[in-house]
Amino acid sequence: MVDKLIHILLLLTMPPLLLGIINKTKAWFAGRNGPPVLQAYYDIIKLMRKGMVISRTTTWVFIAGPIVTLATVLLAGMLMPISRFNAPISFAGDLILFAYLFGLARFFTTAAALDTGSPFEGMGAAREVTFACLSEPALFFTLLVLAKVSGSLTLNNMLHCPAGAFSVAMAAPLVLVSIGLFIVLLAETCRIPVDDPNTHLELTMIHEVMVLDHSGPLFGIILYSASMKLFILGAVLLHIISPFQTKTIWMNWPLFIMEMFGLAIVIGIVESVMARLRMRHIPYLLISALLFCGFGFILLVRYYQ
Amino acid sequence: MPLDLIIIAIFLAAASGLPGLFLPRRTVWGQRIAVFMMCGSSIFGLAGVALALGVNQSRTIIFPWPAAGNSIIGIDALSAFFLVPVFLMSGLGSIYGLGYWPQLRHIRNSRKLQLFWGLLTAGMSLLVISRHAMAFLFGWEVMALAAFFLVTTEDQKDEARRAGWIYIIATHIGTLTLFGLFAMWRWATGSYDLKPVVGDAISLCVMNVLFFLSLLGFGLKAGMMPFHFWLPGAHAAAPSHISAMLSGIVLKMGIYGLVRFLSLLPDPPYMWGGLIILLGAVSGLLGVVFAIAQHDLKRLLAYHSVENVGIILMGLGLAMLGRSAGQPKWIVLGLACCLLHTWNHSLFKSLLFLSAGSVVHNVHTRNIDSLGGLAKTMPWTAAMFAIGAVAICGLPPLNGFVSELFVYMGLLGAVITNESLVSVIAVPVLAMIGALALACFVKVFGAVFLGNPRSAATANAHESPISMRIPMIVLAACCVIIGLAPVLLPPVLDGTISGWTIDSNLRALSIGDVAPLKAVSLMSILLVVLIISIAVFMRQNYRVSRCVGTWDCGYSASSSRIQYTASSFAQMIAGMFRWVLRPRTHRPRIEGLFPKPAKMYSHTDDLILDRAIMPAGRGFEKLFGWFRRFQQGITQQYLLYILITVILMMSTMIPFKEFITRLFAR
């Protein structure tokens, strides 16, 4: 029970901190001081106190976008086991609901972007749905590998198992899958090299440009749910790449938090050392993620036979 | 009792168009009587079906039919399951017709439409309850011909006539295949009765022939990928409630035929299930890819039927694999997906076609790129279309998610037990289909209902009458109910699934045991509650402080044409799939410092119809061109042919053999 409460508490409070760490890492690489680590919290609180300015063109869909996104991300966070602790909600087949919840969020985010009638936002929405067509199969290949390794269709067992059943033969497919999943994570959470969360140059953007017309509390919700999505997908990845546990059960919480910080720093490093890819080349990156996951699966099947 | 109710419903439906024929053209009463009778038929039919659903004892009536032995009709859970959408949609569609196709505005063809609408319903119900090959074919032909007259309702239009001819040729190739199938069936089993074959009464070779004939014959009707070529044209050209009926219900008769016929054959080989999954994956992927490239709202929806039939076939294939492998879990999950997606697709596809019809009715164009901003003028239609769009993308918390969950769980289960590699390909393909469908429906919903209107007609649109809104609301409510409360499904699905095979250990397994229906219901409700509570929280704490124009980068003279169009939205995906879409693009050449106004258009032809069948047809025409010399319309020539034929026939009487032996005998 306490673990579930900690889970919910972490899910609700920790995500914006990751943004702060990523930005701090980037600033350190650039030789700047950078904004405070808690800047994302200040931003969200400030936005929640502001008024809403919305476009005359919009309808209910525009407001539904952020609201549905927040609800789906919260629910996905409930399905997601953290560290060695079980998820608050778990049932056979929850992995499919987990993946499709993000689909629902995508439907309403992109529809809300089109609702403004702005060409920029249409452009962002088109890119978002197009790239999802490649990252979605990659995500499902990952889930396929995890299901095969663990022999289960429950996220709890699937994600805890790589730790338990870690053998050298499993390592190769899991390494390939985690590379693929890392690329999917960068694409889904709109980081460099797929998208640049800093610039507002509309012609090159995906996520930032879709939410150009959202302001005040709606934009605060968007920022918050985007960071939560990063937290959730990061937690999935951590299960695969770092299946370490300590003997003292409660110590796993601080361990997980440290690991999460580590992941945020890695993302920050990736963002610092790479440039954003040209828009034409992003599908190639995503196809490579798909191939990584696919090859991981083939290796796994060969091992079993 | 259930069977009697359904027979009453069939007669009511078949007769519903007749009174109108005897009434004057310029009166509303013909249509009103027809609608009244169709609603009656729906109520009787649904009552009968409700009594028969879940109860898996088939009651049969035998009536003598001298030409083909005794004909049998009967109802079991499977028939009842497929009758539900038929009777639901026939009633709702006729109500929709009151607003969409009123007699006084369509004096020329309204009576014809009502007559064949009733006959279509009657034909479909008859084929679903028949247990005899001849009665089945009778119902099949009534359905096929009635659908032809419905597709060509507006036979003054070139487009409708062309679509109608392609449709009738395709459907008759299917019927011909079915003739072959049932002749073979009679030869193999010794009777026209459609009863399960026990043990190894038929050899594997004959079973394979039967399987491929049924796949071709029923697949043509269901719109499976290589045989879908007649579908987009026919469904786009018909009036919208007829498109809804054709896409939502008539296609499902092909699925019914396949499900029913495969249940009769014992011990299927592995290859069948694998092939069906593969065909399903191809249909699903290419169906949605072609849908994305369309500019015509109804053509786009029609291609999505190909996609959904693909998902249904994936479920059926998984069930067949389960039968081959002796895995009851796969059978239950696969067949549950196949059946439930059949229902779901008839619900949300009809809903989408009806709301598309509501748009076409007001704006008089099907071109997506000239619509826009209709959510403000037609709020009901927009909301209904949004529900249909979320449902067809298979997203929670609506019904499409439930059936896709079944097939995902079955396929993943098959991967875990390491028995079938086909399902390995199927899982990522299904994920990709989902993402592409989402892209397509965001495009349509955004371009048609959101943003600013792109034409004057669109700007002046108004909401459709109540008679058109009620059917949409009923269908949307069904989508929501199935999505929020899939716990209600086991009583309906279990009887149907356990009756499908004669396998006894299947009886013990319920869909509730193998799929997390309770959890999904809870999660869906939780999701809805969460969304509503966040919305209420926002509403109570925040107010819109100012309404301004959309951010335009300081360029204030923008017009509605600056918006991202549906074509540009789909451009990247269409580019990724250029190898299969092969769009025809007409690009203007832009020269000089001040180029003249120019136009650019692109069109995506159908892969099979325009790239394979039409060129092949023209090739044959050229090849046999010399044959025309014999066909010149001169009576004397034909008399000469007859004379030559007679001489040739008489020449068979000449004892050549004896002649030759005598000649060389000496």
XYZ file of C-alpha atoms in Angstrom, chain B residues 61 71 77 200 206 217 219 223 264 291 346 358 384 443 477 514 545 550 572 575 636 638 657 660 662:
25
model
C -37.885 -25.719 -40.244
C -34.820 -26.932 -48.011
C -26.252 -18.424 -32.151
C -12.225 -37.769 -42.535
C -11.004 -31.918 -51.830
C -16.224 -16.523 -53.382
C -13.600 -12.991 -50.026
C -13.690 -7.024 -49.931
C -18.332 -27.197 -41.429
C -7.532 5.224 -47.670
C -20.973 -2.387 -38.712
C -25.031 14.387 -43.281
C -20.866 11.699 -33.883
C -6.779 14.006 -41.307
C -24.486 4.926 -28.158
C -9.168 -15.481 -21.436
C -10.105 35.483 -20.676
C -5.120 32.098 -34.474
C 4.482 12.308 -46.021
C 5.408 9.391 -49.913
C -26.895 -13.708 -94.496
C -25.181 -15.607 -89.659
C -13.060 -44.694 -89.129
C -10.381 -44.986 -93.637
C -11.773 -49.628 -95.972
